[in-house]
Coordinates of C-alpha atoms in Angstrom, one line a residue:
Chain A
X294 CA -4.6 -0.8 -13.5
X295 CA -2.9 -1.4 -10.2
X296 CA -5.3 0.7 -8.1
X297 CA -8.9 0.2 -7.2
X298 CA -8.9 -2.5 -4.5
X299 CA -11.3 -2.3 -1.6
X300 CA -8.2 -2.6 0.6
X301 CA -6.4 0.7 0.1
X302 CA -3.4 -0.7 1.9
X303 CA -3.1 -3.2 -0.9
X304 CA -3.2 -0.4 -3.5
X305 CA -0.5 1.3 -1.6
X306 CA 1.7 -1.8 -1.4
X307 CA 1.4 -2.6 -5.1
X308 CA 2.0 1.0 -6.1
X309 CA 5.1 1.2 -3.8
X310 CA 6.5 -2.0 -5.4
X311 CA 5.8 -0.7 -8.9
X312 CA 7.6 2.6 -8.1
X313 CA 10.6 0.8 -6.6
X314 CA 11.1 -1.2 -9.8
X315 CA 10.8 1.9 -11.9
X316 CA 13.3 3.6 -9.6
X317 CA 15.7 0.7 -10.0
X318 CA 15.1 0.9 -13.8
X319 CA 16.1 4.6 -13.8
X320 CA 19.3 3.8 -12.1
X321 CA 20.1 1.0 -14.4
X322 CA 19.5 3.1 -17.6
X323 CA 22.0 5.6 -16.1
X324 CA 24.5 2.8 -15.6
X325 CA 24.2 1.7 -19.2
X326 CA 24.6 5.3 -20.4
X327 CA 27.6 6.0 -18.2
X328 CA 29.3 2.6 -19.1
X329 CA 29.0 3.3 -22.8
X330 CA 30.4 6.8 -22.3
X331 CA 33.2 5.5 -20.1
X332 CA 34.1 3.1 -22.9
X333 CA 33.8 5.4 -25.9
X334 CA 35.5 8.4 -24.1
X335 CA 37.9 6.0 -22.3
X336 CA 37.1 7.7 -19.0
X337 CA 38.3 5.6 -16.1
X338 CA 36.7 7.8 -13.5
X339 CA 33.3 7.4 -15.1
X340 CA 33.9 3.6 -15.3
X341 CA 34.8 3.5 -11.6
X342 CA 31.6 5.3 -10.8
X343 CA 29.6 2.6 -12.7
X344 CA 31.4 -0.2 -10.9
X345 CA 30.8 1.5 -7.6
X346 CA 27.1 2.1 -8.3
X347 CA 26.6 -1.5 -9.3
X348 CA 26.3 -2.2 -5.6
X349 CA 23.3 0.1 -5.3
X350 CA 21.7 -1.8 -8.2
X351 CA 22.2 -5.1 -6.4
X352 CA 20.9 -3.6 -3.2
X353 CA 17.7 -2.6 -5.1
X354 CA 17.5 -6.2 -6.4
X355 CA 17.7 -7.7 -2.9
X356 CA 15.3 -5.2 -1.2
X357 CA 12.7 -5.5 -3.9
X358 CA 12.9 -9.2 -3.7
X359 CA 12.1 -9.0 0.0
X360 CA 9.3 -6.5 -0.6
X361 CA 7.8 -8.9 -3.1
X362 CA 8.0 -11.8 -0.8
X363 CA 6.2 -9.9 1.9
X364 CA 3.6 -8.6 -0.5
X365 CA 2.7 -12.1 -1.8
X366 CA 2.6 -13.5 1.7
X367 CA 0.5 -10.7 3.1
X368 CA -1.8 -9.8 0.2
X369 CA -2.2 -13.1 -1.7
X370 CA -2.5 -11.3 -5.1
X371 CA -4.7 -12.9 -7.7
X372 CA -5.3 -12.7 -11.4
X373 CA -3.8 -9.5 -13.0
X374 CA -2.4 -8.5 -9.6
X375 CA -0.6 -11.9 -9.4
X376 CA 0.7 -11.5 -13.0
X377 CA 1.8 -8.0 -12.2
X378 CA 3.8 -9.1 -9.2
X379 CA 5.4 -12.0 -11.0
X380 CA 6.2 -9.8 -14.0
X381 CA 7.8 -7.2 -11.8
X382 CA 9.9 -9.8 -10.1
X383 CA 11.1 -11.0 -13.5
X384 CA 11.6 -7.4 -14.7
X385 CA 13.9 -6.8 -11.7
X386 CA 15.9 -9.9 -12.7
X387 CA 16.4 -8.4 -16.2
X388 CA 17.4 -5.0 -14.7
X389 CA 19.9 -6.7 -12.5
X390 CA 21.5 -8.4 -15.4
X391 CA 21.6 -5.2 -17.4
X392 CA 23.5 -3.8 -14.4
X393 CA 26.0 -6.7 -14.6
X394 CA 26.6 -6.0 -18.3
X395 CA 27.2 -2.3 -17.6
X396 CA 29.7 -3.2 -15.0
X397 CA 31.4 -5.6 -17.5
X398 CA 31.8 -2.8 -20.0
X399 CA 33.1 -0.4 -17.3
X400 CA 35.6 -2.9 -16.1
X401 CA 37.2 -3.0 -19.6
X402 CA 38.1 0.6 -19.2
X403 CA 39.6 0.2 -15.7
X404 CA 41.4 -3.1 -16.4
X405 CA 44.5 -3.6 -18.6
X406 CA 42.6 -3.0 -21.8
X407 CA 43.5 -0.3 -24.2
X408 CA 41.5 2.3 -26.0
X409 CA 39.6 1.1 -29.1
X410 CA 40.1 2.8 -32.5
X411 CA 37.8 5.5 -33.8
X412 CA 35.7 3.2 -36.0
X413 CA 35.1 0.8 -33.2
X414 CA 34.3 3.7 -30.8
X415 CA 31.7 4.9 -33.3
X416 CA 30.0 1.5 -33.4
X417 CA 30.0 1.2 -29.6
X418 CA 28.6 4.7 -29.3
X419 CA 25.8 4.0 -31.7
X420 CA 24.9 0.6 -30.1
X421 CA 25.1 2.2 -26.7
X422 CA 22.6 4.9 -27.7
X423 CA 20.3 2.3 -29.2
X424 CA 20.5 0.1 -26.0
X425 CA 19.7 3.1 -23.7
X426 CA 16.7 4.2 -25.8
X427 CA 15.4 0.7 -26.0
X428 CA 15.7 0.2 -22.3
X429 CA 14.1 3.6 -21.6
X430 CA 11.2 2.6 -23.8
X431 CA 10.8 -0.7 -22.1
X432 CA 10.7 1.0 -18.7
X433 CA 8.2 3.4 -20.0
X434 CA 6.0 0.5 -21.0
X435 CA 6.4 -1.0 -17.5
X436 CA 5.7 2.3 -15.9
X437 CA 2.4 2.8 -17.7
X438 CA 1.8 -1.0 -18.1
X439 CA 1.3 -0.4 -21.8
X440 CA 1.4 -3.6 -23.9
X441 CA 1.3 -1.6 -27.2
X442 CA 4.5 0.2 -26.2
X443 CA 6.0 -3.1 -25.2
X444 CA 5.3 -4.5 -28.6
X445 CA 7.2 -1.6 -30.1
X446 CA 10.2 -2.4 -27.9
X447 CA 10.3 -6.0 -29.1
X448 CA 10.2 -4.8 -32.7
X449 CA 13.0 -2.3 -32.2
X450 CA 15.3 -4.8 -30.6
X451 CA 15.7 -6.4 -34.1
X452 CA 17.2 -3.1 -35.2
X453 CA 19.7 -3.3 -32.4
X454 CA 20.5 -6.9 -33.3
X455 CA 21.2 -5.9 -36.9
X456 CA 23.4 -3.0 -35.9
X457 CA 25.3 -5.4 -33.6
X458 CA 25.8 -7.9 -36.4
X459 CA 27.1 -5.1 -38.7
X460 CA 29.4 -3.8 -36.0
X461 CA 30.8 -7.3 -35.4
X462 CA 31.5 -7.7 -39.1
X463 CA 33.4 -4.5 -39.3
X464 CA 35.3 -5.4 -36.2
X465 CA 36.3 -8.8 -37.7
X466 CA 37.3 -7.2 -41.0
X467 CA 39.6 -4.7 -39.1
X468 CA 41.0 -7.6 -37.0
X469 CA 41.9 -9.5 -40.2
X470 CA 43.4 -6.5 -41.8
X471 CA 45.6 -5.7 -38.8
X472 CA 45.9 -8.6 -36.4
X473 CA 48.4 -6.9 -34.2
X474 CA 45.7 -5.3 -32.0
X475 CA 43.7 -8.5 -31.6
X476 CA 43.4 -8.0 -27.8
X477 CA 41.7 -4.6 -28.3
X478 CA 39.4 -6.1 -30.9
X479 CA 38.4 -9.0 -28.7
X480 CA 37.6 -6.6 -25.9
X481 CA 35.6 -4.4 -28.2
X482 CA 33.7 -7.5 -29.3
X483 CA 32.8 -8.2 -25.7
X484 CA 31.6 -4.7 -25.2
X485 CA 29.4 -4.8 -28.4
X486 CA 28.1 -8.1 -27.2
X487 CA 27.2 -6.7 -23.8
X488 CA 25.3 -3.8 -25.5
X489 CA 23.4 -6.3 -27.6
X490 CA 22.5 -8.3 -24.5
X491 CA 21.2 -5.2 -22.8
X492 CA 18.9 -4.9 -25.8
X493 CA 17.7 -8.4 -25.3
X494 CA 17.0 -7.7 -21.6
X495 CA 15.0 -4.7 -22.6
X496 CA 13.0 -6.9 -25.0
X497 CA 12.4 -9.5 -22.2
X498 CA 11.3 -6.8 -19.9
X499 CA 8.8 -5.7 -22.6
X500 CA 7.5 -9.3 -22.8
X501 CA 7.0 -9.3 -19.0
X502 CA 4.9 -6.1 -19.4
X503 CA 2.8 -7.9 -22.0
X504 CA 2.2 -10.8 -19.7
X505 CA 0.5 -8.4 -17.2
X506 CA -1.8 -6.7 -19.7
X507 CA -2.5 -9.5 -22.1
X508 CA -5.5 -11.2 -20.6
X509 CA -7.1 -8.2 -19.1
X510 CA -7.6 -6.6 -22.5
X511 CA -9.6 -9.5 -23.8
X512 CA -11.9 -9.5 -20.8
X513 CA -15.5 -9.3 -21.9
X514 CA -16.2 -6.7 -19.3
X515 CA -13.0 -4.8 -19.6
X516 CA -13.5 -1.1 -19.3
X517 CA -17.1 -1.3 -18.3
X518 CA -18.2 0.0 -14.9
X519 CA -19.8 -2.6 -12.8
X520 CA -23.0 -0.6 -12.2
X521 CA -23.9 -0.3 -15.9
X522 CA -23.1 -3.9 -16.9
X523 CA -26.0 -6.2 -17.4
X524 CA -25.2 -9.9 -18.1
X525 CA -26.2 -9.6 -21.7
X526 CA -24.0 -6.6 -22.3
X527 CA -21.0 -8.3 -20.8
X528 CA -21.3 -11.3 -23.0
X529 CA -21.8 -9.4 -26.2
Chain B
X511 CA 3.4 -5.2 39.3
X512 CA 1.9 -6.1 42.7
X513 CA 3.2 -8.8 45.0
X514 CA 0.1 -10.9 44.5
X515 CA 1.0 -11.2 40.9
X516 CA 4.3 -12.8 41.8
X517 CA 2.7 -15.2 44.1
X518 CA 0.1 -16.2 41.5
X519 CA 2.9 -16.9 39.1
X520 CA 4.7 -19.1 41.6
X521 CA 1.4 -20.8 42.3
X522 CA 0.8 -21.8 38.8
X523 CA 4.3 -22.9 38.2
X524 CA 4.0 -25.5 40.9
X525 CA 0.4 -26.2 40.6
X526 CA -0.3 -29.9 40.2
X527 CA -2.4 -29.5 37.1
X528 CA 0.1 -27.3 35.3
X529 CA 1.0 -30.0 32.8
X530 CA -2.4 -31.7 32.7
X531 CA -3.2 -30.9 29.2
X532 CA -0.2 -32.7 27.7
X533 CA -1.1 -36.1 26.5
X534 CA 0.2 -38.6 29.0
X535 CA 2.9 -41.2 28.5
X536 CA 4.5 -42.2 25.2
X537 CA 4.8 -38.8 23.7
X538 CA 7.9 -37.8 25.6
X539 CA 9.5 -41.1 24.8
X540 CA 8.7 -41.1 21.0
X541 CA 9.4 -37.4 20.5
X542 CA 9.0 -37.9 16.7
X543 CA 9.5 -34.5 15.2
X544 CA 11.4 -31.5 16.6
X545 CA 8.1 -29.7 16.8
X546 CA 6.6 -32.3 19.0
X547 CA 9.5 -32.6 21.3
X548 CA 9.5 -28.8 21.7
X549 CA 5.9 -28.8 22.8
X550 CA 6.7 -31.3 25.5
X551 CA 8.7 -28.8 27.6
X552 CA 6.6 -28.0 30.5
X553 CA 7.9 -24.5 30.5
X554 CA 7.2 -23.5 27.0
X555 CA 9.3 -20.5 25.8
X556 CA 7.6 -18.2 23.4
X557 CA 9.8 -17.6 20.3
X558 CA 10.2 -13.9 19.3
X559 CA 9.7 -10.7 21.1
X560 CA 6.6 -10.5 23.2
X561 CA 7.2 -6.9 24.4
X562 CA 6.6 -3.7 22.5
X563 CA 8.0 -0.2 23.0
X564 CA 4.8 1.5 23.8
X565 CA 2.5 -1.1 25.4
X566 CA -1.1 -0.5 26.2
X567 CA -1.7 -4.0 27.5
X568 CA 1.0 -5.9 29.4
X569 CA 0.1 -9.5 30.0
X570 CA 2.4 -11.6 32.1
X571 CA 2.2 -15.3 32.9
X572 CA -1.5 -15.5 32.2
X573 CA -3.1 -18.9 32.9
X574 CA -6.7 -19.8 32.3
X575 CA -8.3 -22.9 33.7
X576 CA -11.8 -24.1 32.8
X577 CA -12.3 -26.4 35.8
X578 CA -9.6 -29.1 35.3
X579 CA -8.6 -27.9 31.9
X580 CA -5.6 -25.7 31.6
X581 CA -6.6 -23.7 28.6
X582 CA -3.9 -21.0 28.6
X583 CA -0.4 -21.7 29.8
X584 CA 1.7 -18.9 31.2
X585 CA 1.2 -16.6 28.2
X586 CA 3.0 -13.3 28.3
X587 CA 2.5 -10.7 25.6
X588 CA 2.3 -6.9 25.2
X589 CA -0.2 -5.1 23.0
X590 CA 0.9 -1.9 21.6
X591 CA -0.9 1.4 20.8
X592 CA -1.7 1.8 17.1
X593 CA -1.2 -1.7 16.1
X594 CA -3.3 -4.6 15.0
X595 CA -2.3 -7.8 16.7
X596 CA -3.6 -11.0 15.1
X597 CA -3.9 -14.2 17.1
X598 CA -4.0 -17.3 15.0
X599 CA -3.8 -21.0 15.7
X600 CA -5.9 -24.2 15.3
X601 CA -9.3 -24.6 16.9
X602 CA -9.0 -25.0 20.7
X603 CA -5.5 -23.4 20.8
X604 CA -6.8 -20.8 23.3
X605 CA -6.7 -17.7 21.1
X606 CA -10.3 -16.8 21.8
X607 CA -9.9 -17.7 25.5
X608 CA -7.0 -15.3 25.7
X609 CA -8.8 -12.6 23.9
X610 CA -11.7 -12.9 26.4
X611 CA -9.2 -12.4 29.2
X612 CA -8.5 -8.9 28.0
X613 CA -11.9 -7.5 29.0
X614 CA -12.7 -10.1 31.6
X615 CA -15.3 -11.9 29.6
X616 CA -14.1 -15.1 31.1
X617 CA -15.5 -13.9 34.4
X618 CA -19.0 -14.9 33.2
X619 CA -18.0 -18.5 32.6
X620 CA -18.6 -20.7 35.5
X621 CA -15.5 -22.7 36.6
X622 CA -13.2 -20.4 34.7
X623 CA -10.2 -19.2 36.6
X624 CA -7.6 -16.6 35.4
X625 CA -4.2 -16.1 37.1
X626 CA -1.2 -13.9 36.2
X627 CA -1.3 -10.2 35.6
X628 CA -3.0 -8.3 32.8
X629 CA -2.2 -4.6 33.1
X630 CA -4.0 -2.0 31.0
X631 CA -2.3 1.3 30.9
X632 CA -0.6 0.7 34.2
X633 CA -3.5 -0.7 36.0
X634 CA -4.2 -4.4 36.7
X635 CA -7.6 -5.2 35.3
X636 CA -8.1 -7.8 38.0
X637 CA -7.7 -5.2 40.7
X638 CA -10.7 -5.2 43.2
X639 CA -11.3 -1.5 42.4
X640 CA -11.6 -2.2 38.7
X641 CA -15.2 -1.7 37.5
X642 CA -15.9 -4.3 34.9
X643 CA -18.4 -2.3 33.0
X644 CA -15.9 0.6 32.8
X645 CA -13.3 -1.9 31.6
X646 CA -15.5 -3.2 28.8
X647 CA -16.1 0.4 27.7
X648 CA -12.3 0.9 27.4
X649 CA -11.8 -2.5 25.9
X650 CA -14.6 -3.0 23.3
X651 CA -15.5 -6.2 21.6
X652 CA -16.8 -7.2 18.2
X653 CA -18.0 -10.8 17.8
X654 CA -18.1 -13.4 15.1
X655 CA -21.8 -13.0 14.3
X656 CA -23.0 -9.5 14.0
X657 CA -25.3 -9.0 16.9
X658 CA -27.1 -5.7 16.6
X659 CA -29.7 -4.9 19.3
X660 CA -33.3 -5.3 18.1
X661 CA -33.6 -1.6 17.9
X662 CA -33.1 1.1 15.3
X663 CA -29.7 1.8 13.7
X664 CA -29.5 5.1 15.7
X665 CA -30.3 3.4 19.0
X666 CA -27.8 0.7 18.5
X667 CA -25.0 3.3 18.4
X668 CA -26.6 5.6 21.0
X669 CA -27.1 3.0 23.6
X670 CA -23.5 2.8 24.9
X671 CA -22.9 6.5 25.1
X672 CA -26.2 6.9 26.9
X673 CA -25.6 4.3 29.6
X674 CA -22.0 5.6 30.1
X675 CA -23.3 9.2 30.2
X676 CA -21.0 10.4 27.4
X677 CA -23.5 12.8 26.0
X678 CA -25.0 15.8 27.8
X679 CA -27.9 16.3 25.4
X680 CA -29.5 15.0 22.2
X681 CA -27.3 17.2 20.0
X682 CA -24.1 15.7 21.5
X683 CA -25.6 12.2 21.2
X684 CA -26.5 12.8 17.5
X685 CA -22.9 13.9 17.0
X686 CA -21.5 10.8 18.6
X687 CA -23.8 8.6 16.5
X688 CA -22.8 10.4 13.4
X689 CA -19.1 10.3 14.0
X690 CA -19.2 6.6 15.0
X691 CA -21.1 5.6 11.9
X692 CA -18.8 7.7 9.8
X693 CA -15.7 6.1 11.3
X694 CA -17.1 2.7 10.8
X695 CA -17.6 3.5 7.1
X696 CA -21.4 3.1 7.4
X697 CA -22.7 6.6 7.4
X698 CA -23.2 7.1 3.7
X699 CA -25.2 3.8 3.5
X700 CA -27.5 4.4 6.5
X701 CA -27.8 8.2 6.9
X702 CA -31.3 8.2 5.4
X703 CA -32.7 5.3 7.4
X704 CA -31.4 5.8 10.9
X705 CA -34.8 4.8 12.4
X706 CA -35.0 1.5 10.7
X707 CA -34.0 -1.6 12.7
X708 CA -30.4 -2.5 12.8
X709 CA -31.3 -6.0 11.8
X710 CA -32.6 -4.8 8.4
X711 CA -29.0 -4.2 7.3
X712 CA -26.9 -6.8 5.4
X713 CA -24.5 -8.9 7.3
X714 CA -21.5 -6.8 6.4
X715 CA -23.4 -3.6 7.3
X716 CA -24.5 -5.1 10.6
X717 CA -20.9 -6.0 11.5
X718 CA -19.9 -2.4 10.7
X719 CA -22.8 -1.2 12.8
X720 CA -21.4 -3.3 15.7
X721 CA -18.1 -1.7 15.2
X722 CA -19.7 1.7 15.2
X723 CA -21.5 0.7 18.5
X724 CA -18.1 -0.3 19.9
X725 CA -16.3 2.9 19.0
X726 CA -19.2 5.0 20.2
X727 CA -18.1 4.6 23.8
X728 CA -14.6 5.8 23.0
X729 CA -12.6 2.6 23.8
X730 CA -8.8 2.3 23.7
X731 CA -8.8 -1.2 22.5
X732 CA -11.1 -3.2 20.2
X733 CA -11.1 -6.9 20.5
X734 CA -12.4 -8.8 17.4
X735 CA -13.3 -12.4 17.6
X736 CA -13.6 -13.8 14.0
X737 CA -15.3 -10.6 12.9
X738 CA -15.5 -11.7 9.2
X739 CA -16.2 -15.4 9.4
X740 CA -19.9 -14.8 8.7
X741 CA -19.3 -12.4 5.9
X742 CA -18.8 -12.6 2.1
X743 CA -15.4 -11.6 0.6
X744 CA -16.5 -8.1 -0.3
X745 CA -17.9 -7.3 3.1
X746 CA -14.8 -8.9 4.5
X747 CA -12.5 -6.6 2.4
X748 CA -14.5 -3.6 3.7
X749 CA -14.1 -4.6 7.3
X750 CA -10.4 -5.2 6.8
X751 CA -9.9 -1.8 5.2
X752 CA -11.8 -0.3 8.1
X753 CA -9.5 -2.1 10.6
X754 CA -6.5 -0.7 8.8
X755 CA -8.0 2.8 9.3
X756 CA -9.1 2.3 12.9
X757 CA -5.7 1.3 14.1
X758 CA -4.5 4.9 13.9
X759 CA -6.9 5.5 16.9
X760 CA -7.3 2.2 18.6
X761 CA -5.2 -0.8 19.5
X762 CA -6.9 -3.8 17.8
X763 CA -6.6 -7.4 18.7
X764 CA -8.1 -9.8 16.2
X765 CA -8.7 -13.5 16.5
X766 CA -9.1 -15.2 13.1
X767 CA -9.2 -18.6 11.6
X768 CA -8.0 -17.2 8.3
X769 CA -4.3 -16.7 8.4
X770 CA -4.6 -14.9 5.1
X771 CA -6.7 -12.4 7.0
X772 CA -4.1 -12.2 9.8
X773 CA -1.5 -11.5 7.1
X774 CA -3.6 -8.8 5.5
X775 CA -4.7 -6.8 8.5
X776 CA -2.1 -7.1 11.3
X777 CA 1.3 -5.7 12.1
X778 CA 2.1 -8.4 14.6
X779 CA 1.0 -12.0 14.7
X780 CA 0.9 -14.4 17.7
X781 CA 0.6 -18.1 17.1
X782 CA -1.1 -20.2 19.7
X783 CA -1.0 -24.0 20.0
X784 CA -2.6 -26.1 22.7
X785 CA -2.8 -23.2 25.1
X786 CA 0.9 -22.2 24.6
X787 CA 1.9 -19.0 22.9
X788 CA 4.4 -20.5 20.5
X789 CA 5.6 -17.5 18.5
X790 CA 5.1 -13.7 18.3
X791 CA 6.6 -11.5 15.7
X792 CA 6.2 -8.9 13.0
X793 CA 3.5 -10.1 10.5
X794 CA 5.9 -9.5 7.7
X795 CA 8.3 -12.0 9.2
X796 CA 5.9 -14.6 10.6
X797 CA 4.4 -15.1 7.1
X798 CA 7.7 -15.2 5.2
X799 CA 10.1 -16.7 7.7
X800 CA 8.6 -18.1 10.9
X801 CA 11.2 -19.3 13.4
X802 CA 9.2 -22.1 15.1
X803 CA 8.4 -25.3 13.3
X804 CA 4.9 -25.4 14.7
X805 CA 4.2 -21.9 13.3
X806 CA 5.6 -22.9 9.9
X807 CA 3.6 -26.1 9.8
X808 CA 0.4 -24.3 10.6
X809 CA 0.8 -21.4 8.2
X810 CA 1.9 -23.6 5.3
X811 CA -1.0 -26.0 5.9
X812 CA 1.1 -28.9 7.2
X813 CA -0.6 -29.1 10.5
X814 CA -1.6 -32.4 12.1

């Protein structure tokens, strides 16, 4: 839906922007995955890698920002193009915050924290997998600009929220049973919270995808080629 | 650069009418905004880089006078190969006047005087040995209103190559007409009616015919003076896409009232104001972060 302008240069600029956002998304998904592994395997090397790569994520954020500014100034996008550019800008914001959450999780491993117990690790691993798959799905929706897929992401975020609530309950129970390791529990709570937030960002990203596609699908002439459209047909 | 150029430059710097176009008295004293006080400096310094790495045109201290009126004030700018340079600015800022310097179109205007040096590919275009007809073949021009000759589509394109002797025979001429129309993105639309009059085409097609006519004589530079202002948005988009394609082969200088168009088609943008070249820069930068207040006021619609 991004192609087809008379100005092929505009097609190119939009496609390039779209690709850069997806690229950044790929990197961010990897960050989440590695951060979750770093926490559950208590792998400080892996955690350091995440922290280090967060800079790259931020660099993407800044450079896409600049690209978008230029694209808006030079191409004056309208209608679905305008919605797409704004949605992509917001999507980049979500991805940047996902990056921040990953870094927070990784920092837990590098800092003075201590390794969580096996039950907590299990919860974190599960939530981590859910968050990664949700984010992947959201990125897929953005890649194909597929509003139906975006709807699925939004529905599946509830699943992650429920798992998070259950995980937190278990964490609290354990903390009450054995309050000696309260610091570890508190850290674990922050990690679970971060993973839950990542799910929220995936959901928001899906909403931004919907905002691109929404109006176009209700167009009277959507999908009809211009040559075959008579006024009567387009209004029926 | 020749010694005469240096003398001309000195001449204009001290010429009595150098500052004539500034509104007299009061302005200097009030100096309301920064922008205004900046324009008051007799020796206006252009903001940004006026030179390019691989220049085709090098303009230095160009002044244009229409009788008493000092229309262009010491403008220096390079035009690079393979780039589209857009010249923007309010009406009467001198952008068209400057464009017309580049192929000596101002020569035809009585009372017009041009000083400074304009060097095309190492040669001063004001040199006595410079043949103006040859110059205009190297530096083609497309005007605001499409102006096809009252002849057939074929003849419109064939005319230039014929008078410049670019084709040895009819076959070669056919080839030139074919290539030019194809490059101008018009071939598919006119291939079956080459003998019909050029004026039978739509406005957008006529303008592309004029572009085909211009490139038929194999120019190095194409000057465009408001090439889309008489066209609808779709024809405009086609011309703009064509410009983007042509810049691989030709340097293009375009004067436009539409700064959106300048933003869309150009790689570099020059902003003119009251005969001064205020700012030159990458189009990406000019439209996101101009340095001069006058440029910013103009492109954000805060002018005047």
